[in-house]
Coordinates of C-alpha atoms in Angstrom, one line a residue:
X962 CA 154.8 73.4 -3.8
X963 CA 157.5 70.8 -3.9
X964 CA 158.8 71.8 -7.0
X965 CA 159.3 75.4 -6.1
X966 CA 161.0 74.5 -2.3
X967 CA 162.9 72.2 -4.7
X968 CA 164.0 75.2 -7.2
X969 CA 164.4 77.7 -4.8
X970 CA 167.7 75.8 -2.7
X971 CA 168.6 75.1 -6.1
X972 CA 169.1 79.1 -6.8
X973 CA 170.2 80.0 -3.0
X974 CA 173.3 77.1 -3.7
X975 CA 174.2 78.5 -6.9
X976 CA 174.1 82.5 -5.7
X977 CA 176.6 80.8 -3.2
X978 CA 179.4 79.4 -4.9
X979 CA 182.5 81.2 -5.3
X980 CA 183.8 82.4 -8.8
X981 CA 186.4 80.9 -9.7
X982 CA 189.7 82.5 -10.9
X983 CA 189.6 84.3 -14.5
X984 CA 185.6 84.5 -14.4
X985 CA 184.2 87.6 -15.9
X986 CA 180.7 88.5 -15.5
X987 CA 179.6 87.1 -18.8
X988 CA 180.9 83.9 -18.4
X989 CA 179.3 83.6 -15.2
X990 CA 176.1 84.3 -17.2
X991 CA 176.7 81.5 -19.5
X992 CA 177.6 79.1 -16.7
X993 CA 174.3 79.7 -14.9
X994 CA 171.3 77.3 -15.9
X995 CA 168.5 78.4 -17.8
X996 CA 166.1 78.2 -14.4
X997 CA 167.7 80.7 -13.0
X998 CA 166.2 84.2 -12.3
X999 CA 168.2 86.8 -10.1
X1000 CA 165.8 87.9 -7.9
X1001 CA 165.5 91.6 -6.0
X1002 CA 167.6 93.8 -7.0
X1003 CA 171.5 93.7 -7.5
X1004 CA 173.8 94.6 -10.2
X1005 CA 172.2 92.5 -12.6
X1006 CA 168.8 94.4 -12.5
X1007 CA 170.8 97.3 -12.7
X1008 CA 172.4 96.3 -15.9
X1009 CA 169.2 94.9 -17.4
X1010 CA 165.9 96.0 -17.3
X1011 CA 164.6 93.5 -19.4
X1012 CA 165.8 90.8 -17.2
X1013 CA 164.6 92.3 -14.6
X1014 CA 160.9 92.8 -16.2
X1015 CA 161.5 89.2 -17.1
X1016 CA 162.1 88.4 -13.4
X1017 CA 159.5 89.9 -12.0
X1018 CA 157.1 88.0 -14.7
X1019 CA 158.5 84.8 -13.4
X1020 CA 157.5 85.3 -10.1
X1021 CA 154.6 86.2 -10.2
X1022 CA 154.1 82.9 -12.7
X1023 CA 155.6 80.8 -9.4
X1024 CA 153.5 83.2 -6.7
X1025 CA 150.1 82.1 -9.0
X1026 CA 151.3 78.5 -8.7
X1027 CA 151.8 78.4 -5.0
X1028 CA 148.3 80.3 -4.5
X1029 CA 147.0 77.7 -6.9
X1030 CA 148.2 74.7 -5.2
X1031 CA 146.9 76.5 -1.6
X1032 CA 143.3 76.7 -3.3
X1033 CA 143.4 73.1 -4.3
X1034 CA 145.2 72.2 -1.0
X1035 CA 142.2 74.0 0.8
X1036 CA 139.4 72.6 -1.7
X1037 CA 140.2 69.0 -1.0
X1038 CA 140.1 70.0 2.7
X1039 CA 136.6 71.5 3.0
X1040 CA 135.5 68.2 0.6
X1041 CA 136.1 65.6 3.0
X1042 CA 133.6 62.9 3.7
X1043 CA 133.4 63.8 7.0
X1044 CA 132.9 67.5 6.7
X1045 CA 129.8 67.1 3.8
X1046 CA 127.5 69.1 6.6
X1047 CA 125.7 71.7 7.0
X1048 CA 124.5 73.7 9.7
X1049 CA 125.9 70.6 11.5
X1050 CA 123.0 68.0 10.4
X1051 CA 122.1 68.6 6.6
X1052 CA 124.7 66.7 4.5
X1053 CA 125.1 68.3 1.6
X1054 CA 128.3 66.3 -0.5
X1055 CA 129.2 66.8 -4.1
X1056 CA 127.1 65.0 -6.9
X1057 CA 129.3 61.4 -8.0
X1058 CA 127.7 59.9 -11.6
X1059 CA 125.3 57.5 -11.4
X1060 CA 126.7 53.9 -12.4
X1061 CA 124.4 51.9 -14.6
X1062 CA 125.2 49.1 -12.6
X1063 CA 124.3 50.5 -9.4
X1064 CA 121.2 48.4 -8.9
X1065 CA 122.4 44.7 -10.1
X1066 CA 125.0 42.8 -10.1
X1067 CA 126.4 42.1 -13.7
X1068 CA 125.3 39.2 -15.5
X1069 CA 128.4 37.3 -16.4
X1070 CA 129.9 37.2 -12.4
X1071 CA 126.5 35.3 -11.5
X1072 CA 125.8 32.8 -13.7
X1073 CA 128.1 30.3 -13.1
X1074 CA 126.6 29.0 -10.0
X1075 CA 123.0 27.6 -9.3
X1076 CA 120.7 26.8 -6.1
X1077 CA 120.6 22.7 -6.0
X1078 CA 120.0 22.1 -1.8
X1079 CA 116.5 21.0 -2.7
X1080 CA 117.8 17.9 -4.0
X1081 CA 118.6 15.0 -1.4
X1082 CA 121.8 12.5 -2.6
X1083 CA 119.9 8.9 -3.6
X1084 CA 117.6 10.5 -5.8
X1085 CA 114.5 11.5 -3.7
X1086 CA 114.6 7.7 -2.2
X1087 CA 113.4 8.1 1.5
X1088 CA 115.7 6.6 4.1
X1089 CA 113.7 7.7 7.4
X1090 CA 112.7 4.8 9.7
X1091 CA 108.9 4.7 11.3
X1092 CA 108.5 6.8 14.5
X1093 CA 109.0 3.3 16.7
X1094 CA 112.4 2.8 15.6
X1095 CA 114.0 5.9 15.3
X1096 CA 116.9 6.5 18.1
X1097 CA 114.7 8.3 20.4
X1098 CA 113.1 12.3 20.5
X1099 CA 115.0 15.2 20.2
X1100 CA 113.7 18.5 21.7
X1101 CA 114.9 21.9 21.5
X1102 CA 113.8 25.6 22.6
X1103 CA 114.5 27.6 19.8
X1104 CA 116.1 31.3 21.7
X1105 CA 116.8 34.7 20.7
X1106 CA 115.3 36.8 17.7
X1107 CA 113.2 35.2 15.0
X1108 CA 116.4 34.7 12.6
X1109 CA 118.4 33.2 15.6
X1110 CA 115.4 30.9 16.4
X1111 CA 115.8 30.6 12.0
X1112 CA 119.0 29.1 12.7
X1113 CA 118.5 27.2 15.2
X1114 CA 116.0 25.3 13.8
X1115 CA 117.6 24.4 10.8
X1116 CA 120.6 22.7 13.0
X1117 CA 117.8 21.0 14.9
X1118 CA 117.0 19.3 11.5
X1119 CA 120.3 18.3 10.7
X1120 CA 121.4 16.9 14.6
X1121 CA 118.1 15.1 14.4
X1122 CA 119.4 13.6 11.0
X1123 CA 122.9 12.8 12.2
X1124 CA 121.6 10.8 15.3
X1125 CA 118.6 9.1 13.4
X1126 CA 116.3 11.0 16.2
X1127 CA 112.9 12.3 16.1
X1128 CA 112.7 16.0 16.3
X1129 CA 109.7 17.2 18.0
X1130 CA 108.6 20.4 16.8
X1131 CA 110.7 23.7 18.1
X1132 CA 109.1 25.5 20.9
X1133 CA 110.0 29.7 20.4
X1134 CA 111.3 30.4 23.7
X1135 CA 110.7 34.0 25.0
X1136 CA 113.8 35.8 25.1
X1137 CA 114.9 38.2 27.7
X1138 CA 115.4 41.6 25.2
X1139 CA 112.6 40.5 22.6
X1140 CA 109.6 39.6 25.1
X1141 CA 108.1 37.6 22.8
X1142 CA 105.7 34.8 23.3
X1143 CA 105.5 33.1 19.2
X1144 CA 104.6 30.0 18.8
X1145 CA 106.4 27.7 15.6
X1146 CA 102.6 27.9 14.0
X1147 CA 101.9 31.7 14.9
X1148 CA 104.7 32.9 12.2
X1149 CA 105.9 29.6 10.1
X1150 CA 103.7 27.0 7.8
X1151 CA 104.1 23.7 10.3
X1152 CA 102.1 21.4 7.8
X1153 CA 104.5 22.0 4.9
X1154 CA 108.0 22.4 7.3
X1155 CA 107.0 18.4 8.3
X1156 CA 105.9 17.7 4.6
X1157 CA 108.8 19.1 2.5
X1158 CA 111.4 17.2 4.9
X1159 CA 109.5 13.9 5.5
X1160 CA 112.2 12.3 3.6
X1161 CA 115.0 13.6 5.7
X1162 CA 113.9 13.7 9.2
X1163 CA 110.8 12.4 11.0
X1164 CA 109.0 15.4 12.8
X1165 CA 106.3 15.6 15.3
X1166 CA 104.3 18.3 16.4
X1167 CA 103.9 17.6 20.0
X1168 CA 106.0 15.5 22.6
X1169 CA 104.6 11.8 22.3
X1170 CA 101.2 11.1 24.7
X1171 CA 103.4 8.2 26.3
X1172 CA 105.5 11.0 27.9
X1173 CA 103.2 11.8 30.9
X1174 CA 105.6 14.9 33.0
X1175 CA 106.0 17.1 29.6
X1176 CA 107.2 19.8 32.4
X1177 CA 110.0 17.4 33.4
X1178 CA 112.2 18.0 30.3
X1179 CA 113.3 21.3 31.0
X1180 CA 113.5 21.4 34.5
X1181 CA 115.4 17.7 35.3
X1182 CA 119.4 17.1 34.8
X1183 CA 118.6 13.7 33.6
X1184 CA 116.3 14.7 30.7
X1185 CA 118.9 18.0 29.7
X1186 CA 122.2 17.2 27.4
X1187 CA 124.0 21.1 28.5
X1188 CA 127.3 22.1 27.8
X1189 CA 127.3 21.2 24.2
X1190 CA 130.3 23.1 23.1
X1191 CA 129.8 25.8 20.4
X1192 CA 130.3 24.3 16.4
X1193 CA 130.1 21.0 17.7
X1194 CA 131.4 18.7 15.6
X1195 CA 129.1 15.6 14.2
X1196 CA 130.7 13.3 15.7
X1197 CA 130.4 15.1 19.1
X1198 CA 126.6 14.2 19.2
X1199 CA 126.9 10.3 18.2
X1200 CA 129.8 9.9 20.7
X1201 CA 127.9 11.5 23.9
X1202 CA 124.6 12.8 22.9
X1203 CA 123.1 9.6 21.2
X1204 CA 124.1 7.2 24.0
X1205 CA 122.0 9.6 26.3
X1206 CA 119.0 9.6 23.8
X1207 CA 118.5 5.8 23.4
X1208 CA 118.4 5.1 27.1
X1209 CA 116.6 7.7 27.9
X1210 CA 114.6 7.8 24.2
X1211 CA 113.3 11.7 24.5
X1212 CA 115.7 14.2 25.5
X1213 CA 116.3 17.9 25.3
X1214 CA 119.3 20.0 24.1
X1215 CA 120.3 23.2 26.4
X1216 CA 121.3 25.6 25.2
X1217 CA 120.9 25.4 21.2
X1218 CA 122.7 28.5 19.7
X1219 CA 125.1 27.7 16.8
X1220 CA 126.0 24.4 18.6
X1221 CA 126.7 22.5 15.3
X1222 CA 129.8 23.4 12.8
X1223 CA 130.3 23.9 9.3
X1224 CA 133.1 22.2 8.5
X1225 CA 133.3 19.1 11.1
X1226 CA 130.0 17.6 9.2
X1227 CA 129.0 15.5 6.2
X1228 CA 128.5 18.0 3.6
X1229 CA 125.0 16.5 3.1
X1230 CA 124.0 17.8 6.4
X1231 CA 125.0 21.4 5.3
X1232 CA 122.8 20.5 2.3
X1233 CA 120.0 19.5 5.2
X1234 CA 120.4 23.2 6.4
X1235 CA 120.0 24.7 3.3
X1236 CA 117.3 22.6 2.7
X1237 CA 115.8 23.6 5.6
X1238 CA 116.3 27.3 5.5
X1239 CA 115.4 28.2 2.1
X1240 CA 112.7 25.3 0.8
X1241 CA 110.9 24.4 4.4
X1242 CA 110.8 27.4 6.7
X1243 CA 108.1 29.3 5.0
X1244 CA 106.1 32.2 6.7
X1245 CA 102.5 32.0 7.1
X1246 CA 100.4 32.9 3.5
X1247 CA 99.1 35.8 5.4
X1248 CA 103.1 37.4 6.5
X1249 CA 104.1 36.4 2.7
X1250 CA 101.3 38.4 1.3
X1251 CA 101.6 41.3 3.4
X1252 CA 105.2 41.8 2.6
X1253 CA 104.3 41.5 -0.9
X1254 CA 101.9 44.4 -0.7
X1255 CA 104.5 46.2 0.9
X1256 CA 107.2 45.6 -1.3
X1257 CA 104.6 46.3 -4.4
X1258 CA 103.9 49.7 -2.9
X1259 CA 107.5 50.5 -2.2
X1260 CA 107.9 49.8 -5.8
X1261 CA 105.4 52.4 -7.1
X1262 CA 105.7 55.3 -4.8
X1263 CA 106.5 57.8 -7.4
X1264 CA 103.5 56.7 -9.6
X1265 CA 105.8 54.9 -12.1
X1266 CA 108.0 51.6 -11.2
X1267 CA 111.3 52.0 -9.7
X1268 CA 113.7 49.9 -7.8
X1269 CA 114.3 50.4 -4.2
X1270 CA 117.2 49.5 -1.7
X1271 CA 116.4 48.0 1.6
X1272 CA 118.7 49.4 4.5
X1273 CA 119.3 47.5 7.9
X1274 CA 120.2 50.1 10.1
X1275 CA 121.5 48.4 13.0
X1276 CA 122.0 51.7 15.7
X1277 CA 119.6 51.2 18.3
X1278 CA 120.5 52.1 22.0
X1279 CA 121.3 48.5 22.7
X1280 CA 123.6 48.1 19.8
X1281 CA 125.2 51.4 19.9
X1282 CA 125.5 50.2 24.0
X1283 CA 126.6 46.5 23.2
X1284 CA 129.4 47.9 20.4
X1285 CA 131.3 49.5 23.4
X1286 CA 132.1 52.3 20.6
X1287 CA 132.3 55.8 20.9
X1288 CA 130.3 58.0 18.5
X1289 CA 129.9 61.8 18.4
X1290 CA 127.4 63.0 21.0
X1291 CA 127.1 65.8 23.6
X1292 CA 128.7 65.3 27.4
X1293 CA 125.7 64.6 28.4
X1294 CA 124.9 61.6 26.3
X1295 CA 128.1 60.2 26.3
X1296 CA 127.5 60.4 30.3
X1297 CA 123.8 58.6 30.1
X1298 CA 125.3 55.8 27.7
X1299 CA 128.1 55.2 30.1
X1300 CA 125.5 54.8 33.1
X1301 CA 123.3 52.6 30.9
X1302 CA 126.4 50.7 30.4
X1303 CA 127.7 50.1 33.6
X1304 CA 124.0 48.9 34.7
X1305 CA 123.6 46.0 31.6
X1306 CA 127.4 45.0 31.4
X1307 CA 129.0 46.0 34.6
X1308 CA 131.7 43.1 34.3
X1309 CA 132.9 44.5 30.5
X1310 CA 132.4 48.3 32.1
X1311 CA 134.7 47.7 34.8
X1312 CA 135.2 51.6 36.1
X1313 CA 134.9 52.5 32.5
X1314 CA 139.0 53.8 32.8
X1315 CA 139.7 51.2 29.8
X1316 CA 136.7 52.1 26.9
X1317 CA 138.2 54.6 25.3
X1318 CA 141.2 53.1 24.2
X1319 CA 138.9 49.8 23.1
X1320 CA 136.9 52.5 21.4
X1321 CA 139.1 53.6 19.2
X1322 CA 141.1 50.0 18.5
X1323 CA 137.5 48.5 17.6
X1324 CA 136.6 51.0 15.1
X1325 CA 140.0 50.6 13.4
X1326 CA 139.2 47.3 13.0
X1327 CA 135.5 47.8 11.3
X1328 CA 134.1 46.8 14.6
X1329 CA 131.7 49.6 15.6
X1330 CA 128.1 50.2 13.5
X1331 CA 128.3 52.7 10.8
X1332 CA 126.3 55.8 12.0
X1333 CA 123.2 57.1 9.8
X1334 CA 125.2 60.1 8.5
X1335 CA 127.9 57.6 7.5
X1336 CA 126.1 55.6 5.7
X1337 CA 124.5 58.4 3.9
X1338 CA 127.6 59.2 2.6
X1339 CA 129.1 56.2 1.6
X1340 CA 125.9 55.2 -0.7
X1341 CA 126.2 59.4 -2.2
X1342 CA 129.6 58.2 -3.1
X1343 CA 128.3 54.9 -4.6
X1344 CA 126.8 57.0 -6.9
X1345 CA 122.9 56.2 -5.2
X1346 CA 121.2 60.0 -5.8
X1347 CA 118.4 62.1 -3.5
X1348 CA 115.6 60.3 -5.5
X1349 CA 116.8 56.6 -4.5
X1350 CA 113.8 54.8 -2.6
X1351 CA 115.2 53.1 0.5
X1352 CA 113.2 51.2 3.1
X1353 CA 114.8 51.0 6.3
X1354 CA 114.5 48.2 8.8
X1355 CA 115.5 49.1 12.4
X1356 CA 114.6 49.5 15.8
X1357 CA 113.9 52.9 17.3
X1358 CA 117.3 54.5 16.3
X1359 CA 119.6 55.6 19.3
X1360 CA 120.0 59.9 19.5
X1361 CA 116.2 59.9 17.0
X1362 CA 115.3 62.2 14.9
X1363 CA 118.8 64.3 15.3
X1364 CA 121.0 61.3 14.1
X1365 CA 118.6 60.5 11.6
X1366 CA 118.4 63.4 10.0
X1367 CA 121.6 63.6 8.2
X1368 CA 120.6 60.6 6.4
X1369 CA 117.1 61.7 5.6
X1370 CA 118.5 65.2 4.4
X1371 CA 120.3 63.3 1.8
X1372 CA 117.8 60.5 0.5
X1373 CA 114.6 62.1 1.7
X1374 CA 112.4 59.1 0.4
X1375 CA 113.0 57.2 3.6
X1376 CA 110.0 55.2 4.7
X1377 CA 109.7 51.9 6.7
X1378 CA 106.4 49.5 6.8
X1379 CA 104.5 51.8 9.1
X1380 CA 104.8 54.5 6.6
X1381 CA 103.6 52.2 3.9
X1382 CA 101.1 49.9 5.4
X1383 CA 98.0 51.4 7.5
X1384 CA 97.3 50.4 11.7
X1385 CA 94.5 48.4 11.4
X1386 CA 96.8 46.3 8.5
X1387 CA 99.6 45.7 11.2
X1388 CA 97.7 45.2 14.3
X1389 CA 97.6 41.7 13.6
X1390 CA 101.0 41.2 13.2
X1391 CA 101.9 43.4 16.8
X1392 CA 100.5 40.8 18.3
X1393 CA 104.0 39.2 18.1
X1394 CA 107.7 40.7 17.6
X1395 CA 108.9 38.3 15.5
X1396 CA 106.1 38.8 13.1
X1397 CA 107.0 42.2 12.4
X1398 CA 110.4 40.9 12.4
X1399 CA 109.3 38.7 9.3
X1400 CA 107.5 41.7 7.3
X1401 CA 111.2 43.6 7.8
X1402 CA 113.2 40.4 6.6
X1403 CA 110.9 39.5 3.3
X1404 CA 110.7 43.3 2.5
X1405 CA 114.7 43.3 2.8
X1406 CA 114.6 39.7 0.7
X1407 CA 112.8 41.4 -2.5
X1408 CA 114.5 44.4 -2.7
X1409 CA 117.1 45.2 -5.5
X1410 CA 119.9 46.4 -3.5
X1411 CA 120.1 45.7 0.3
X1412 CA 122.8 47.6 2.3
X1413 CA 123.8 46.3 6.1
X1414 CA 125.4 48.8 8.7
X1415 CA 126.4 46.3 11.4
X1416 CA 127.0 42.4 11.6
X1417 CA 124.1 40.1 13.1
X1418 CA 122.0 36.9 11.8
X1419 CA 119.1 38.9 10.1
X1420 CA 121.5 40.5 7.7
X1421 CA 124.0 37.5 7.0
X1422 CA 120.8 35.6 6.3
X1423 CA 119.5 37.9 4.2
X1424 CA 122.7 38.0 2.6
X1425 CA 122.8 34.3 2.5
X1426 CA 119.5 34.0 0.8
X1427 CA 119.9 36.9 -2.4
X1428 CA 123.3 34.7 -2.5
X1429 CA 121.3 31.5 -2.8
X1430 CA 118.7 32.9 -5.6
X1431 CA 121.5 33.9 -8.0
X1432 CA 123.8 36.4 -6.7
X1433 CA 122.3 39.1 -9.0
X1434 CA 120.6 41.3 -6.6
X1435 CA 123.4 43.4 -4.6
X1436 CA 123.8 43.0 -1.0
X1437 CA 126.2 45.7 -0.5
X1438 CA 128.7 44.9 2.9
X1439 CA 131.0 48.0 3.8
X1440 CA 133.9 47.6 4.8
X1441 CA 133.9 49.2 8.2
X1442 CA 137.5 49.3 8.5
X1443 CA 138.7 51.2 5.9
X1444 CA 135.8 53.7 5.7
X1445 CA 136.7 54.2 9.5
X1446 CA 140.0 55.4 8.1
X1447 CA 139.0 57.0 5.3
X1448 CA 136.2 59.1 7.4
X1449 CA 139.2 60.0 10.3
X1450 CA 141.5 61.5 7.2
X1451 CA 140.8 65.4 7.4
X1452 CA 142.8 65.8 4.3
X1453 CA 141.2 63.0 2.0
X1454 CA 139.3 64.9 -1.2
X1455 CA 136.6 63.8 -2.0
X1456 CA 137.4 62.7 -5.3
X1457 CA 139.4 60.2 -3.2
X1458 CA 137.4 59.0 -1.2
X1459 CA 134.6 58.1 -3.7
X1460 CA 137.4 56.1 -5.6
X1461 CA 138.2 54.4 -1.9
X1462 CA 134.5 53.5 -1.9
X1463 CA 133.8 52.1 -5.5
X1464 CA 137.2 50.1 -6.0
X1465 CA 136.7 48.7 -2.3
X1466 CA 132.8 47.6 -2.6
X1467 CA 133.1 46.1 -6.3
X1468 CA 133.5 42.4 -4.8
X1469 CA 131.4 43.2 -1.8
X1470 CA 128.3 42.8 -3.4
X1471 CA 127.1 39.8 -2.9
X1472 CA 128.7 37.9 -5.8
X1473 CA 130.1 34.3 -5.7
X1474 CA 132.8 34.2 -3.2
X1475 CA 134.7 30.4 -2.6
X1476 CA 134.5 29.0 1.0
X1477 CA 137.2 28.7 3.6
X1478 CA 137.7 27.1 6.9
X1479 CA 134.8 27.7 9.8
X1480 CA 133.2 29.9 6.7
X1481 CA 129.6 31.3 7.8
X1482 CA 126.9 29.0 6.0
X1483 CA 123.9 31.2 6.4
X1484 CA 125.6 33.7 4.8
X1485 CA 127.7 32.2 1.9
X1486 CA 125.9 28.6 1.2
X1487 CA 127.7 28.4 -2.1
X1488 CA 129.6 25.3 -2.1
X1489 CA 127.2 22.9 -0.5
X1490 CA 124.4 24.3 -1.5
X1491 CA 124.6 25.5 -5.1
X1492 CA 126.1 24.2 -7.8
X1493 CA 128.0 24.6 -10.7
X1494 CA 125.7 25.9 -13.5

């Protein structure tokens, strides 16, 4: 279309000019370049009507053209990402060729690193005092969901190490959202979390007998270090928790969420956590084998083995509340989010004036969860087709059966654990959240790709983990940003946009990434934790 705008002035400034003195018609003819084409009429047709048959050929040629480029114009249109519906809930986007890679990583970009955190510095050697001469006791209340409670264990451990401190065994506190009531020994294997690190850190099980008012530790000042600031640094806790510890020899830390750092320690306490995570926090036999069931059957639900992905789909009404996004909806749930709003964050809701212009600045930024239809067409353009077997682990998803269903239009084999795994086999494991929670996170561990939607600890530890085994199974993080952009372009093909999506996701697939400054440890422990192969 450029071209022809382009040749068009062209003939409009040359019918222009003037002829100069002494110009005859045929020298005019010989002066004009070969583009040009009289057009309608004029002396020239007159005078030839095989020019003029020849003229009319030509445009029609350039009419074709222009019609042809319109077509294409209104192809790439209609094949937007965001316009693959249907009917306005069945997704229905072109078919993209099936990479033979899809379902690993390759083999050369994960071999050069291995797991080593199992290994202590000094050769095995023990350096833990007896009980009596230790600093004092350390005690904790492990909050949030079971993978923050994960975390916060594991930088009990290692506090307990830097101070030369007991650590009595975490107590799960109930949390507010989860209502919860697990115990450490209701969803983890106590005997061998004390036994693997008995050469790192003395633990207990209980507060010591000769501490008569166990009540007292939660509930007095002088028995409570607070306002332990957040990534605390090592040296924070010898230069004002310690002192506290030895006079008072059994204290407790309040509150104990991500209160130790990454870089501001000895890179043998990183070790400690890794150590920790992925050697000495292990589920009870029973979890561990019912996940295993569940990931055997997810395996062999066609009759034959196959691979299957494991999706955390993080869009439940508190996440899609907490995101402060906007997401397509009717007026009147956009009116019942913004009341349920107001009521759990009135201070952030304010009169409500300000959200949409956060909306839209947070979901430039790849801050807002990917919706179910989104993600069903990013993993289309990954090349994943209807057949592929994904288990999804998620809450009761926020809008039901209506948002879900342009996902499970497009990869019908959608199941989750209750689909695979009868009542009377889960009832045991209702009995506590976080034991559910567990089935979800092991399921997630042994699958061969696992895709997140949204930010959070289960996924960054899962992430963490598949990182830690090897790097060859593909943890697949979208980049919310640009697929934000690429999903608000009306006149992105399609052919475009699945190029966006493969070039974009080819290093975000879990594969060996180099750490930086205040890097996340649970969810790249490469370079304290592994080692060069």
């Amino acid at each position: 279309m450029a071209e022809l705008r382009h040749s068009s002035s062209l003939v409009t400034r040359s019918s222009s000019s003037p002829l100069r003195a002494g110009d005859d018609d045929s020298s005019r003819d010989r002066d004009r370049p070969i583009w040009w084409v009289p057009f309608l009429g004029g002396d020239d047709l007159r005078a030839s009507p095989q020019k003029s048959k020849v003229s009319i050929f030509l445009i029609l040629i350039l009419a074709a053209v222009a019609s042809l480029i319109s077509v294409y114009g209104l192809v790439s249109h209609l094949n937007a990402p965001y316009l693959c519906k249907k009917d306005g809930i069945v997704l229905n986007c072109p078919h993209v060729k099936e990479s033979a890679s899809r379902w690993e990583n390759p083999l050369p970009a994960t071999t050069s690193w291995k797991p080593c955190a199992e290994r202590r510095i000094g050769g095995g050697v023990s350096d833990v005092l007896p009980e009596n001469e230790t600093n004092g006791y350390v005690f904790i209340h492990a909050e949030g969901g079971l993978n923050q409670q994960r975390i916060a264990i594991c930088n009990a451990v290692a506090v307990a190490k830097i101070m030369n401190a007991t650590l009595i065994l975490p107590v799960l506190k109930q949390d507010q959202i989860w209502k919860d009531q697990t115990k450490f020994e209701d969803i983890f294997d106590v005997d061998h979390f004390i036994d693997y690190l008995k050469d790192d850190v003395r633990i207990v099980k209980d507060i010591p007998d000769w501490f008569t008012d166990k009540t007292e530790l939660f509930s007095s000042i002088r028995r409570t270090v607070k306002n332990i600031p957040k990534y605390a640094a090592a040296q924070f806790y010898i230069d004002n928790v310690l002192p506290r510890i030895k006079e008072k020899k059994i204290m407790a830390l309040k509150p104990f969420v991500d209160r130790l750092g990454y870089d501001n320690v000895p890179q043998e306490i990183n070790r400690l956590r890794c150590r920790v995570n992925y050697h000495a926090l292990k589920f009870l036999p029973e979890i561990e084998q019912m996940a295993d069931s569940i990931a055997s059957r997810m395996r062999n639900r066609t009759g034959t083995p196959n691979p299957y992905m494991a999706l955390h789909l993080r869009f439940e009404k508190g996440m899609v509340g907490l995101s402060f996004c906007d997401f397509v909806g009717t007026r009147e749930e956009k009116a019942r989010m913004a009341e349920y709003r107001q009521k759990e964050w009135p201070r952030r809701f304010k009169n409500g004036s300000h959200l949409w212009q956060l909306a839209l600045q947070k979901r430039k930024e790849g801050r807002c969860p990917l919706e179910p239809g989104e993600v069903a067409v990013i993993l289309r353009a990954m090349g994943y087709p209807k057949e592929t077997q994904i288990y999804v682990a998620s809450g009761q998803v926020y809008g039901g059966q209506n948002r879900m269903a342009p996902l499970r239009n497009m990869f019908p084999n959608l199941v989750t654990k209750e689909d695979l795994a009868g009542k009377e086999e889960l009832a045991s494991f209702r009995k506590h959240v976080t034991s559910l929670a567990a089935l979800d996170f092991l399921v997630c561990l042994k699958s061969d790709v696992f895709v997140m939607t949204h930010g959070g600890n289960f996924a960054k530890l899962i992430i963490g983990a598949r990182r830690y085994m090897g790097h060859r199974q593909k943890s697949i993080k979208p980049d919310k940003g640009l697929m934000s952009k690429s999903f608000g372009d009306a006149y992105m093909g399609w052919a475009t946009f699945v190029e966006d999506v493969v070039v974009t996701h080819q290093t975000r697939t879990g594969l060996p990434e180099g750490t930086f400054p205040n890097y996340d440890l649970w969810e790249n422990p490469l370079t304290p934790c592994m080692c060069k192969a």
